[in-house]
mmCIF file of C-alpha atoms and ligand atoms in Angstrom:
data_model
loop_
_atom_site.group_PDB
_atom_site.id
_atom_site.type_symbol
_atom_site.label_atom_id
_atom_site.label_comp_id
_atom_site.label_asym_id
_atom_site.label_seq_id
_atom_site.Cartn_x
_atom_site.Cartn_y
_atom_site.Cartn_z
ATOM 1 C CA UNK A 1 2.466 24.354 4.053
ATOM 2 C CA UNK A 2 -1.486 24.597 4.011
ATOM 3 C CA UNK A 3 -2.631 25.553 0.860
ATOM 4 C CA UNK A 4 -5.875 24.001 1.560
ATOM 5 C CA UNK A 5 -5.942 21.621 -0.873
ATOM 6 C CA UNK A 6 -7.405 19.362 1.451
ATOM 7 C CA UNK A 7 -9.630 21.564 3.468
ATOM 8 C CA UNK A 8 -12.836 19.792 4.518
ATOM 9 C CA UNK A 9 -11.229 16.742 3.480
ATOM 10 C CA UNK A 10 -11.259 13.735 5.724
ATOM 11 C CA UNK A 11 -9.279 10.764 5.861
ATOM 12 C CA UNK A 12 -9.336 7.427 7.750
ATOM 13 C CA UNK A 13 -4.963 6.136 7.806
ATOM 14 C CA UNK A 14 -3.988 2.888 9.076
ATOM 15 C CA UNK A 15 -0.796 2.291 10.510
ATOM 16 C CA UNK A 16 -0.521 6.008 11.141
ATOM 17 C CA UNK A 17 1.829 5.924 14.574
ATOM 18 C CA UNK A 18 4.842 5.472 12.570
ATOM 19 C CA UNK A 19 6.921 5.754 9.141
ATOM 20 C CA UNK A 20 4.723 5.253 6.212
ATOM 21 C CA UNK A 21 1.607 6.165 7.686
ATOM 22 C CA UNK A 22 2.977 8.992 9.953
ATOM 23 C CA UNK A 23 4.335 10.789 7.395
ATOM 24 C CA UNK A 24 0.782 10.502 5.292
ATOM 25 C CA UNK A 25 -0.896 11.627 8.346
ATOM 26 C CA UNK A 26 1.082 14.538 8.482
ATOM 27 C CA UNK A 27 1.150 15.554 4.850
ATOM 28 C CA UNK A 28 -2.547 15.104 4.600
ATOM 29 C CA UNK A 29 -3.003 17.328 7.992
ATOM 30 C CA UNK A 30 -0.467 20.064 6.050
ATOM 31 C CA UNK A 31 -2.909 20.735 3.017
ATOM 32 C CA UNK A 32 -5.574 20.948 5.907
ATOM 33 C CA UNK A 33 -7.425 17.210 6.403
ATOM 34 C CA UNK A 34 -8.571 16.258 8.940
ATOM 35 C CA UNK A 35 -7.599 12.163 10.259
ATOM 36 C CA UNK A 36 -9.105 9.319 12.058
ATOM 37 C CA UNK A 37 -5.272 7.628 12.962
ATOM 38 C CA UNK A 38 -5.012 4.446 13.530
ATOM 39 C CA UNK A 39 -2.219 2.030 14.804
ATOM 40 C CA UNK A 40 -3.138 -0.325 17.763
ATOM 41 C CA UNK A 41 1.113 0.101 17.850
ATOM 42 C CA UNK A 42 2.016 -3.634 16.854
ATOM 43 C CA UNK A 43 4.797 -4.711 16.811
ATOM 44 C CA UNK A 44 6.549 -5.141 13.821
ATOM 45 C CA UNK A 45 5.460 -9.245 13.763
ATOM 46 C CA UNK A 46 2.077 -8.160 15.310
ATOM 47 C CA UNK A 47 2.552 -10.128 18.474
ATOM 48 C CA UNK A 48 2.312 -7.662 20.786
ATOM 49 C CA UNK A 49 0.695 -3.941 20.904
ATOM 50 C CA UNK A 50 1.028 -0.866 22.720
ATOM 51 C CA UNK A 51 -2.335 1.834 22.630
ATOM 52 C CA UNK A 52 -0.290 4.437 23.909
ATOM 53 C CA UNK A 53 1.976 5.508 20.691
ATOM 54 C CA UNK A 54 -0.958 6.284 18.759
ATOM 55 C CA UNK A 55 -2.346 8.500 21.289
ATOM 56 C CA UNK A 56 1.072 10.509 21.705
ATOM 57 C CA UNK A 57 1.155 10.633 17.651
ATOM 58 C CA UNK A 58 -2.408 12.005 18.126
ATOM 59 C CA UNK A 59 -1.825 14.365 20.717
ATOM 60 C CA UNK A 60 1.317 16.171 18.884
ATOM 61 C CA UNK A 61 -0.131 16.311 15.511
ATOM 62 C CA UNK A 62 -3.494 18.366 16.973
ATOM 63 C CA UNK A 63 -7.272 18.983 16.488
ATOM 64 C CA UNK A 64 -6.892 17.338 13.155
ATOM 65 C CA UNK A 65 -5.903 13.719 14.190
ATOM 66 C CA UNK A 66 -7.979 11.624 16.337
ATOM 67 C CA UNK A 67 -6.270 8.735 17.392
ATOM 68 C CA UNK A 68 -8.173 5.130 16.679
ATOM 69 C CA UNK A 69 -5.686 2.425 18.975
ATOM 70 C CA UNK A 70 -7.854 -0.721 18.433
ATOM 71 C CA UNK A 71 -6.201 -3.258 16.527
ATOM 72 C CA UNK A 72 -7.138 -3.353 12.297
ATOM 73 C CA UNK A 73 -8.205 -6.816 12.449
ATOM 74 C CA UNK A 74 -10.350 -6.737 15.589
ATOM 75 C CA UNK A 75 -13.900 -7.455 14.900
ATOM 76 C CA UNK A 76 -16.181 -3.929 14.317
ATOM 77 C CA UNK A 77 -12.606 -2.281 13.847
ATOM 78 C CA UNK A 78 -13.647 -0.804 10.162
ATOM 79 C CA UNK A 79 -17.669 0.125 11.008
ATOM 80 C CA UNK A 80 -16.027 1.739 13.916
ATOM 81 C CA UNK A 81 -13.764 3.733 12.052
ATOM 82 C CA UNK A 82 -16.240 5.027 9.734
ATOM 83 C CA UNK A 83 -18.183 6.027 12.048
ATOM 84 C CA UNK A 84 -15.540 7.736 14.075
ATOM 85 C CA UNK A 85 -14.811 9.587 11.335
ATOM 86 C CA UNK A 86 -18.452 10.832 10.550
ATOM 87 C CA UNK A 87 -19.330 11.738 13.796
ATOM 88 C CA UNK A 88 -16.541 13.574 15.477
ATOM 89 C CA UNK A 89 -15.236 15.203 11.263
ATOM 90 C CA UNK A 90 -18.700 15.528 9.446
ATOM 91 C CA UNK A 91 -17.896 12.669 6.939
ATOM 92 C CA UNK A 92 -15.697 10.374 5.109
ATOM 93 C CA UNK A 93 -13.037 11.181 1.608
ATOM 94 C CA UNK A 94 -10.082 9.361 2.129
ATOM 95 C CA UNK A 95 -9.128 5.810 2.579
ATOM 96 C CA UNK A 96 -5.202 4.479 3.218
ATOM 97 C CA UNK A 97 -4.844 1.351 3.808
ATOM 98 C CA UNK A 98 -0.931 1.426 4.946
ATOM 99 C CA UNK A 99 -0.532 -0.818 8.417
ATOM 100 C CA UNK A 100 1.248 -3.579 7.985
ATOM 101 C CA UNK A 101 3.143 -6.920 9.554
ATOM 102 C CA UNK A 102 5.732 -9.337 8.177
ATOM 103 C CA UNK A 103 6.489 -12.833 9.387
ATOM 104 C CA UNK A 104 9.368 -13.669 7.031
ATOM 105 C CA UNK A 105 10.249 -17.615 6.393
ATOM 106 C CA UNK A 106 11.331 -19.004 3.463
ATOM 107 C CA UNK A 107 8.562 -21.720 2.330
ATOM 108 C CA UNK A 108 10.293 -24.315 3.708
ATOM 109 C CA UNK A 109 10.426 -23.040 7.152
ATOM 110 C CA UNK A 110 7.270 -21.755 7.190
ATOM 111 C CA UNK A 111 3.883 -22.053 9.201
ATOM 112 C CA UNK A 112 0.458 -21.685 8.021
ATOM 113 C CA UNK A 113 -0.654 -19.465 11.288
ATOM 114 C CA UNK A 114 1.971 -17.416 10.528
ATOM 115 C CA UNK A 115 0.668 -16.979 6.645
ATOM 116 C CA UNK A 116 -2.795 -16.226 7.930
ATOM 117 C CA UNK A 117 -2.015 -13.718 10.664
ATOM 118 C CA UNK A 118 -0.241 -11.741 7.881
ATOM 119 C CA UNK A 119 -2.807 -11.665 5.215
ATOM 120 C CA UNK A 120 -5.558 -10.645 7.953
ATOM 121 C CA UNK A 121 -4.001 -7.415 8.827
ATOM 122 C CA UNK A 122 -2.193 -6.729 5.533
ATOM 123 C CA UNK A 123 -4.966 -7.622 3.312
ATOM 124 C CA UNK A 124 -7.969 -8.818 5.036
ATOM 125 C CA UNK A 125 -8.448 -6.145 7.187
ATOM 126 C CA UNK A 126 -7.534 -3.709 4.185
ATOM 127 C CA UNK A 127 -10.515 -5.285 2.252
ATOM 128 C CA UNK A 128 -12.617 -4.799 5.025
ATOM 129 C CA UNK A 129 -12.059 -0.808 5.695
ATOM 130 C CA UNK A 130 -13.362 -0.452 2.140
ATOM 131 C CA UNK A 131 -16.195 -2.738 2.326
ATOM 132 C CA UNK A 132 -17.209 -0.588 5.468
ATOM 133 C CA UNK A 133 -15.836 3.428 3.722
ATOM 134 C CA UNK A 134 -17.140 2.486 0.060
ATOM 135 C CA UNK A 135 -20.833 2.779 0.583
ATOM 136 C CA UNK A 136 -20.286 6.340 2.376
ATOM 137 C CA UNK A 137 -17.864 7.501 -0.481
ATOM 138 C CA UNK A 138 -20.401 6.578 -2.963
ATOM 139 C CA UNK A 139 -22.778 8.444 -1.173
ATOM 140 C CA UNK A 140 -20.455 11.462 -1.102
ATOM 141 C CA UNK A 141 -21.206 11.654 -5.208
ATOM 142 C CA UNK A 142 -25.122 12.850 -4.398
ATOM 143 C CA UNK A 143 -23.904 15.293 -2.108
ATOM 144 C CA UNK A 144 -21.408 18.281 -2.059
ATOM 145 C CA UNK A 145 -18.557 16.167 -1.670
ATOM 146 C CA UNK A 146 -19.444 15.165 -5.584
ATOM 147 C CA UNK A 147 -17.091 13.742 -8.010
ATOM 148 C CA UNK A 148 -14.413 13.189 -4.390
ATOM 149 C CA UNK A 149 -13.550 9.936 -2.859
ATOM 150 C CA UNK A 150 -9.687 8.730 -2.710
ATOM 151 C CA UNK A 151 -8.989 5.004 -1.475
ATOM 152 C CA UNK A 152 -4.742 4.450 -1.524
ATOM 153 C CA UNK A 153 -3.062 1.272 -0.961
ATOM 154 C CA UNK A 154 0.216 1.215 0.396
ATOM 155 C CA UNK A 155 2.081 -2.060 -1.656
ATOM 156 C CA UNK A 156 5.120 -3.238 -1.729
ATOM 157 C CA UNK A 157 7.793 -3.736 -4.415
ATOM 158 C CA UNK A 158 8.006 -7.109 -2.537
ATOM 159 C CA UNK A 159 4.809 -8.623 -4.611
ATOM 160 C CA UNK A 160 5.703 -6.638 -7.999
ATOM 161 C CA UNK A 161 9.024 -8.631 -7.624
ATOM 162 C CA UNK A 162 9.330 -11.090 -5.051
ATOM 163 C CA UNK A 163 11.843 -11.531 -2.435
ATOM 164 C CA UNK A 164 13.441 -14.669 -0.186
ATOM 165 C CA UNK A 165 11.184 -15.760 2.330
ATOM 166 C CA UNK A 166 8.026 -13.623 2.130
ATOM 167 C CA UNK A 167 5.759 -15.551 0.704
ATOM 168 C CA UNK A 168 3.316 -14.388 3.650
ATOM 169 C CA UNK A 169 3.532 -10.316 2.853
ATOM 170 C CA UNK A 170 4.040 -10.671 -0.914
ATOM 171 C CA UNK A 171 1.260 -12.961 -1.263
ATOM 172 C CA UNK A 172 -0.631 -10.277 0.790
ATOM 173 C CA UNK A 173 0.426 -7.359 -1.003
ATOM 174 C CA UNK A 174 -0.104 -8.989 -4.358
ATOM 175 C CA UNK A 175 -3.775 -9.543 -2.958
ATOM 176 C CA UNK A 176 -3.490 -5.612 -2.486
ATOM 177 C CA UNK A 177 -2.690 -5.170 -5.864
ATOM 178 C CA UNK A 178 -5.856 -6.780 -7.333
ATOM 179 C CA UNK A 179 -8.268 -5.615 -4.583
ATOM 180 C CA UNK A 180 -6.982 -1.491 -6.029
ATOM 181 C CA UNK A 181 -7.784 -2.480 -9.321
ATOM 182 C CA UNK A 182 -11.231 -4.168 -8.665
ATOM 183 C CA UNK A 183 -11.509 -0.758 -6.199
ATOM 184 C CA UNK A 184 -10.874 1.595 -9.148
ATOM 185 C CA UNK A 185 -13.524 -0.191 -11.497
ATOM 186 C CA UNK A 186 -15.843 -0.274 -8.747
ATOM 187 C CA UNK A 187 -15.400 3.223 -7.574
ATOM 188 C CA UNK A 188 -15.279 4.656 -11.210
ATOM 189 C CA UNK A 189 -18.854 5.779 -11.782
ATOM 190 C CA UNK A 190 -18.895 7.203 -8.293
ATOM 191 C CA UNK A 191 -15.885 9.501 -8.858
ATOM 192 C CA UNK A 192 -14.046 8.015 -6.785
ATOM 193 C CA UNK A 193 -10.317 6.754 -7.624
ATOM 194 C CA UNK A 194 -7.918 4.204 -5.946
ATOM 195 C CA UNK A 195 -4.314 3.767 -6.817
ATOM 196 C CA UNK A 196 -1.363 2.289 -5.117
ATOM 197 C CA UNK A 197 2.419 3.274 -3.641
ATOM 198 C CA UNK A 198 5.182 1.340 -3.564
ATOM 199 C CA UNK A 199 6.970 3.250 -0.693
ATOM 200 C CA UNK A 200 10.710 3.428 0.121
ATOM 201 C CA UNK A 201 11.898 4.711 3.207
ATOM 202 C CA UNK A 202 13.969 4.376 6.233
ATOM 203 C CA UNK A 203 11.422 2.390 9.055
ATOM 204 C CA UNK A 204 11.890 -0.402 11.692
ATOM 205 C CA UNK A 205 11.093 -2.304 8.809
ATOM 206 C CA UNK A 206 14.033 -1.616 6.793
ATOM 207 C CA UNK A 207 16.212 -2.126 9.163
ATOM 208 C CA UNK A 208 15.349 -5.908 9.907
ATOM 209 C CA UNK A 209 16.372 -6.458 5.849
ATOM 210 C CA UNK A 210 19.214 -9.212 6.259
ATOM 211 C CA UNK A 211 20.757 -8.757 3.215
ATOM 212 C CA UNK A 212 20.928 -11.783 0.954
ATOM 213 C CA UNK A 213 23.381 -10.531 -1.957
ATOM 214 C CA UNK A 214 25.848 -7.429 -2.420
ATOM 215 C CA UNK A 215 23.261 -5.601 -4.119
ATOM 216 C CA UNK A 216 20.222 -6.259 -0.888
ATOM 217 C CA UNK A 217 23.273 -4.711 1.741
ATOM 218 C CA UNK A 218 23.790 -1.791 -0.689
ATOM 219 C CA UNK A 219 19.938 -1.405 -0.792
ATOM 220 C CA UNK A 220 19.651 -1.366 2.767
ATOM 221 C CA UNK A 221 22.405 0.971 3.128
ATOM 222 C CA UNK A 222 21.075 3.516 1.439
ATOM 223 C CA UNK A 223 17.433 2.495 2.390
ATOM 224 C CA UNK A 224 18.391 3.406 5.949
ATOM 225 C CA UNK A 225 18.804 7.579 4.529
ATOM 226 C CA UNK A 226 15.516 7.736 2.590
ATOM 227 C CA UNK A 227 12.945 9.653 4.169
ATOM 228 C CA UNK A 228 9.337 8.913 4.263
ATOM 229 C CA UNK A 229 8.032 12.468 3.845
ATOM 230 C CA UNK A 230 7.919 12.307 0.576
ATOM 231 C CA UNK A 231 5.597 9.313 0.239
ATOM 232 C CA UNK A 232 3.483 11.778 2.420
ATOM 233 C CA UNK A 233 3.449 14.628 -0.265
ATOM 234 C CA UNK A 234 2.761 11.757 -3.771
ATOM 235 C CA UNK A 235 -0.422 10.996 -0.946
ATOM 236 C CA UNK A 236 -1.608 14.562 -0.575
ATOM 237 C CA UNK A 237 -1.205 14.852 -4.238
ATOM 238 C CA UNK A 238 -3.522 11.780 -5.189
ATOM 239 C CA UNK A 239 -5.716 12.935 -2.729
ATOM 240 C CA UNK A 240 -6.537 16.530 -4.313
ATOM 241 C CA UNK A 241 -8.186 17.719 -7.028
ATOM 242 C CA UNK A 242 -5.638 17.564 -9.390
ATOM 243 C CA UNK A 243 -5.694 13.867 -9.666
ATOM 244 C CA UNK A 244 -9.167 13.047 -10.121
ATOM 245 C CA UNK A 245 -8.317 11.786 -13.138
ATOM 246 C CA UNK A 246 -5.905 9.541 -11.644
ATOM 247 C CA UNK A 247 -6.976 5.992 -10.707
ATOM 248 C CA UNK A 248 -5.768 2.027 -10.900
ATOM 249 C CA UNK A 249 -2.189 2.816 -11.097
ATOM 250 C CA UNK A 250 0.648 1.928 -9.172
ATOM 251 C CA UNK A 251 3.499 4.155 -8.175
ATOM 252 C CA UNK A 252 6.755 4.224 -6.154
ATOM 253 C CA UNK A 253 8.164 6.796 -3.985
ATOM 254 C CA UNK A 254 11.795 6.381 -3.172
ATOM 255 C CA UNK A 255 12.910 9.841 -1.555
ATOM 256 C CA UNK A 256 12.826 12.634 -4.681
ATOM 257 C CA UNK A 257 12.095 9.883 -7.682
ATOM 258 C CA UNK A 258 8.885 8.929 -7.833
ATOM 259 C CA UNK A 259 7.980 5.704 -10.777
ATOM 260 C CA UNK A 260 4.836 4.501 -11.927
ATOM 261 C CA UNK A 261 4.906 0.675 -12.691
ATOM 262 C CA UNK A 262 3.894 -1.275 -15.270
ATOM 263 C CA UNK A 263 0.806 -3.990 -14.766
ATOM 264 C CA UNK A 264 0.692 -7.299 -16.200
ATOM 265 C CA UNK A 265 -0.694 -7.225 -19.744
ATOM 266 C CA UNK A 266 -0.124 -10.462 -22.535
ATOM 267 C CA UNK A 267 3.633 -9.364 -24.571
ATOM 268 C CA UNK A 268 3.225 -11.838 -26.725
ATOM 269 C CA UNK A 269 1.403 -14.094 -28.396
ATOM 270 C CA UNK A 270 1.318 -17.486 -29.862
ATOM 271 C CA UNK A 271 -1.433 -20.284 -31.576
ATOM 272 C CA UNK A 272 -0.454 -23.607 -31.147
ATOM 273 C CA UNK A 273 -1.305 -26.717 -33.246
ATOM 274 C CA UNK A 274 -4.452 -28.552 -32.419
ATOM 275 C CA UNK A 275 -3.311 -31.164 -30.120
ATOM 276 C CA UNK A 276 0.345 -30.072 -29.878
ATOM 277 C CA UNK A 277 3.340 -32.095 -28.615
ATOM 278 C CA UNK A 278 5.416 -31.038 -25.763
ATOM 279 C CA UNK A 279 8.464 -30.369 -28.272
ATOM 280 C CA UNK A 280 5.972 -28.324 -30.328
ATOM 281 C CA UNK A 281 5.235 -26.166 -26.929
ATOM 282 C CA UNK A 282 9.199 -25.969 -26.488
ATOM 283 C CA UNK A 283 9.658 -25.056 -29.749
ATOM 284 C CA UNK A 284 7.154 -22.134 -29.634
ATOM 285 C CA UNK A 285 7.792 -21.166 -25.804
ATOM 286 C CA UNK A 286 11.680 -20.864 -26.646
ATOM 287 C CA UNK A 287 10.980 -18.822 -29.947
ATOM 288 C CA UNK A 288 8.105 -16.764 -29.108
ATOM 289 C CA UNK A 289 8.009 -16.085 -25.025
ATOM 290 C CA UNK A 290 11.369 -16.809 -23.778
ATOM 291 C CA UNK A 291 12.553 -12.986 -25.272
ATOM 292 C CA UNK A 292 10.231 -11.370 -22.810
ATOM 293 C CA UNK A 293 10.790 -13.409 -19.747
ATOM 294 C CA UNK A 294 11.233 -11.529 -16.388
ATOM 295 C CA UNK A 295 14.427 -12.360 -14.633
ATOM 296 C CA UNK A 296 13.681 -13.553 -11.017
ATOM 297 C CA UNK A 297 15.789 -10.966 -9.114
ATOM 298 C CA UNK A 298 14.245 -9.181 -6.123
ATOM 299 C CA UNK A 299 12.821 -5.782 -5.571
ATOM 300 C CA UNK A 300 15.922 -5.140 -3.051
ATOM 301 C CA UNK A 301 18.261 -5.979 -5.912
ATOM 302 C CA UNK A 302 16.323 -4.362 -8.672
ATOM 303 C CA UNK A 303 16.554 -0.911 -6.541
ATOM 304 C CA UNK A 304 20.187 -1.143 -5.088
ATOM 305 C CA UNK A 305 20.646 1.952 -7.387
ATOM 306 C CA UNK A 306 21.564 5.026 -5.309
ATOM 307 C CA UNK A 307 18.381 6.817 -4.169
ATOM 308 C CA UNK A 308 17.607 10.473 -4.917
ATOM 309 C CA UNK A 309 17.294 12.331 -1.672
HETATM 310 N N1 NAD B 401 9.512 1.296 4.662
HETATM 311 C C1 NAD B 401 9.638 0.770 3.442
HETATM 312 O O1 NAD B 401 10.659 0.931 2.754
HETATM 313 C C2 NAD B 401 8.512 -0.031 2.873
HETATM 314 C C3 NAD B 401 8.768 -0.778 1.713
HETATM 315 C C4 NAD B 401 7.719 -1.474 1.148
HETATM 316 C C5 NAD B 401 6.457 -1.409 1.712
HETATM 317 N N2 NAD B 401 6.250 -0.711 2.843
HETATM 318 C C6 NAD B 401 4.895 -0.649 3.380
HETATM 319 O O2 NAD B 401 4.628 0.621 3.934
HETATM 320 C C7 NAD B 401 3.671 0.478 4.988
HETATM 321 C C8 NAD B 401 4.202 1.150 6.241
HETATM 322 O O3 NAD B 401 5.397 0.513 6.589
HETATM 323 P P1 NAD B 401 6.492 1.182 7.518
HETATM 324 O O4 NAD B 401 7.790 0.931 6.863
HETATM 325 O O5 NAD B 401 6.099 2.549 7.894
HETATM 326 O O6 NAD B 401 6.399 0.149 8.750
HETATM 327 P P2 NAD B 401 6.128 0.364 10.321
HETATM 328 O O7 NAD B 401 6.218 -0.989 10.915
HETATM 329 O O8 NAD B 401 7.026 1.430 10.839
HETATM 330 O O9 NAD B 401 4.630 0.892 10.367
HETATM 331 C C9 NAD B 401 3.520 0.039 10.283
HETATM 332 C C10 NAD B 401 2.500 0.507 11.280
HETATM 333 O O10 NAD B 401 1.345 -0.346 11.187
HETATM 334 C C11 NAD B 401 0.872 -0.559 12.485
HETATM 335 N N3 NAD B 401 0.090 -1.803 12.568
HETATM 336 C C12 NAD B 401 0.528 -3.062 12.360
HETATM 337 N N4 NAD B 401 -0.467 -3.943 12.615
HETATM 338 C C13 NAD B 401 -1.548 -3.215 12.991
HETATM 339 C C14 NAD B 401 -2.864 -3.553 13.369
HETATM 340 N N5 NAD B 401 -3.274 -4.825 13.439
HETATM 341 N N6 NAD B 401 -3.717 -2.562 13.682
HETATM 342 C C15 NAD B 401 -3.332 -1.248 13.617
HETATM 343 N N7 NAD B 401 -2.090 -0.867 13.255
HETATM 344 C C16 NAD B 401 -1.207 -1.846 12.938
HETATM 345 C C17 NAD B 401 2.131 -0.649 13.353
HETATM 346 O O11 NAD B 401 1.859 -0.403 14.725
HETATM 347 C C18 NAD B 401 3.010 0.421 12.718
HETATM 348 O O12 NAD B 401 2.899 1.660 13.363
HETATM 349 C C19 NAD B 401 3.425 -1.005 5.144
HETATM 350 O O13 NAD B 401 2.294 -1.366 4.397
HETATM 351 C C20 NAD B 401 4.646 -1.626 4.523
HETATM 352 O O14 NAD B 401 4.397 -2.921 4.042
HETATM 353 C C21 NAD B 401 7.248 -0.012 3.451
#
């Protein structure tokens, strides 16, 4: 379906060989946008690569994909990808940061390499695409591509909620979070608006879930049916027009239901004593806060609920 909605539009998509980002690519490419793709084709713990899936993605999506295979986190990766983009499609719109790793271990088990590889492809490198695309979107405001810019973060239910051993990818996605918001506020006068998805859908990634409860193996049951194309469309949608009004939010797509989340704001408040004890904090904590405590269950148990497909 090209309506055009995108025509003229171009994007820059990470992790674009596969899942998530695929299924952008080729929404984005439907309403007529053109994409610098790229996936350096990690795998899924980033250990090794393989350059050639992002060329075959390339070659069968057509003129409007060029295929980018160096790695995210290599050094000149995001100047080069600008550039890319400017030179071979005229100029720059769209920013989604959506590759990803995960090196799962509980705290305990844990290294600190392992921490750091994750947040410098998850997060670091996401930071540094906009550092590099930002200055060119806000440029885009003094010329015909006024009032356009769209930067989307692909999250991850996994920092809204938490989940057993990934301290690593929530921590980075949580990092995600915050770097949106400060995006949208920094973006705002430019016209230029950044929100996030939470995405559900069937990947390689879904299928390494080792269920922990009942609830996680009914997730990943029905996680395992949930197409991505839909996470695709919500894209295309906060890429055109009609959302320009649309920014520092954070939204899930799980097949046909689509949420927006709520942020952290204060729910309730309380003045202490000068100088009170610690029975006077109990006291007040138990009467006041504990009401609107968040139960610590996971993301995979919070959406065990039967998808809409
Ligand atoms: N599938 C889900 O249900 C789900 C749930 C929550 C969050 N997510 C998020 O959605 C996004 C896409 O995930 P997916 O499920 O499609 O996973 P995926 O593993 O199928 O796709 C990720 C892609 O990123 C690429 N990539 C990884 N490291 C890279 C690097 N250094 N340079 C370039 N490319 C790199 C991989 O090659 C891969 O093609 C990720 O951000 C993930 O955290 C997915």
């Amino acid at each position: 379906m090209n309506d055009g909605a995108l025509a003229g539009r171009v994007a820059i998509v990470t992790g674009a060989a596969r899942g998530v980002g695929a299924a952008i690519v080729r929404d984005l490419i439907s309403h007529g946008a053109r994409v610098v793709a790229a996936d350096n084709g990690a795998s899924i713990d980033g250990r090794t690569e393989d350059p050639a899936l992002i060329a075959a993605f390339a070659e069968a999506c057509g003129d409007a994909v060029l295929p980018l295979a160096q790695s995210i986190t290599a050094p000149g990766f995001a100047d080069a990808a600008v550039t890319l983009a400017r030179e071979r499609f005229g100029g720059l719109d769209i920013i989604v940061n959506n590759a990803a790793i995960l090196r799962d271990a509980f705290l305990f088990k844990g290294n600190r390499a392992d921490f750091e590889a994750v947040v410098a492809t998850d997060l670091t490198a996401a930071y540094d695409l906009l550092r590099a695309a930002t200055p060119v979107l806000r440029e885009n405001a003094k010329t015909t591509r006024a009032g356009w810019g769209r930067i989307i973060t692909i999250g991850s239910t996994a920092a809204l909620y938490g989940n057993y051993g990934q301290g690593a990818y929530a921590s980075a996605k949580a990092g995600l979070f915050g770097l949106m918001r400060i995006a949208a506020l920094d973006m705002a006068r430019s016209g230029v608006t950044s929100n996030m998805i939470a995405p559900f859908a069937a990947s390689r990634v879904t299928e390494t879930i080792v269920p922990a409860t009942p609830a996680q193996a009914v997730y990943k049951a029905d996680a395992l049916s949930i197409p991505p194309a839909p996470i695709g469309r919500f894209a295309s949608f906060l890429c055109s027009a009609r959302a320009q009004h649309i920014t520092g939010q954070v939204f899930g797509v799980r097949g046909r239901e689509t949420f927006v989340f709520s942020q952290p704001r204060p729910l309730a408040r309380a003045t202490t004593a000068p100088d009170p004890s610690l029975d006077d904090l109990a006291a007040l904590v138990e009467s006041e806060f504990a009401p609107h405590f968040t139960a610590l269950e996971t993301d995979l148990d919070a959406f065990s609920t039967t998808p809409v497909l």
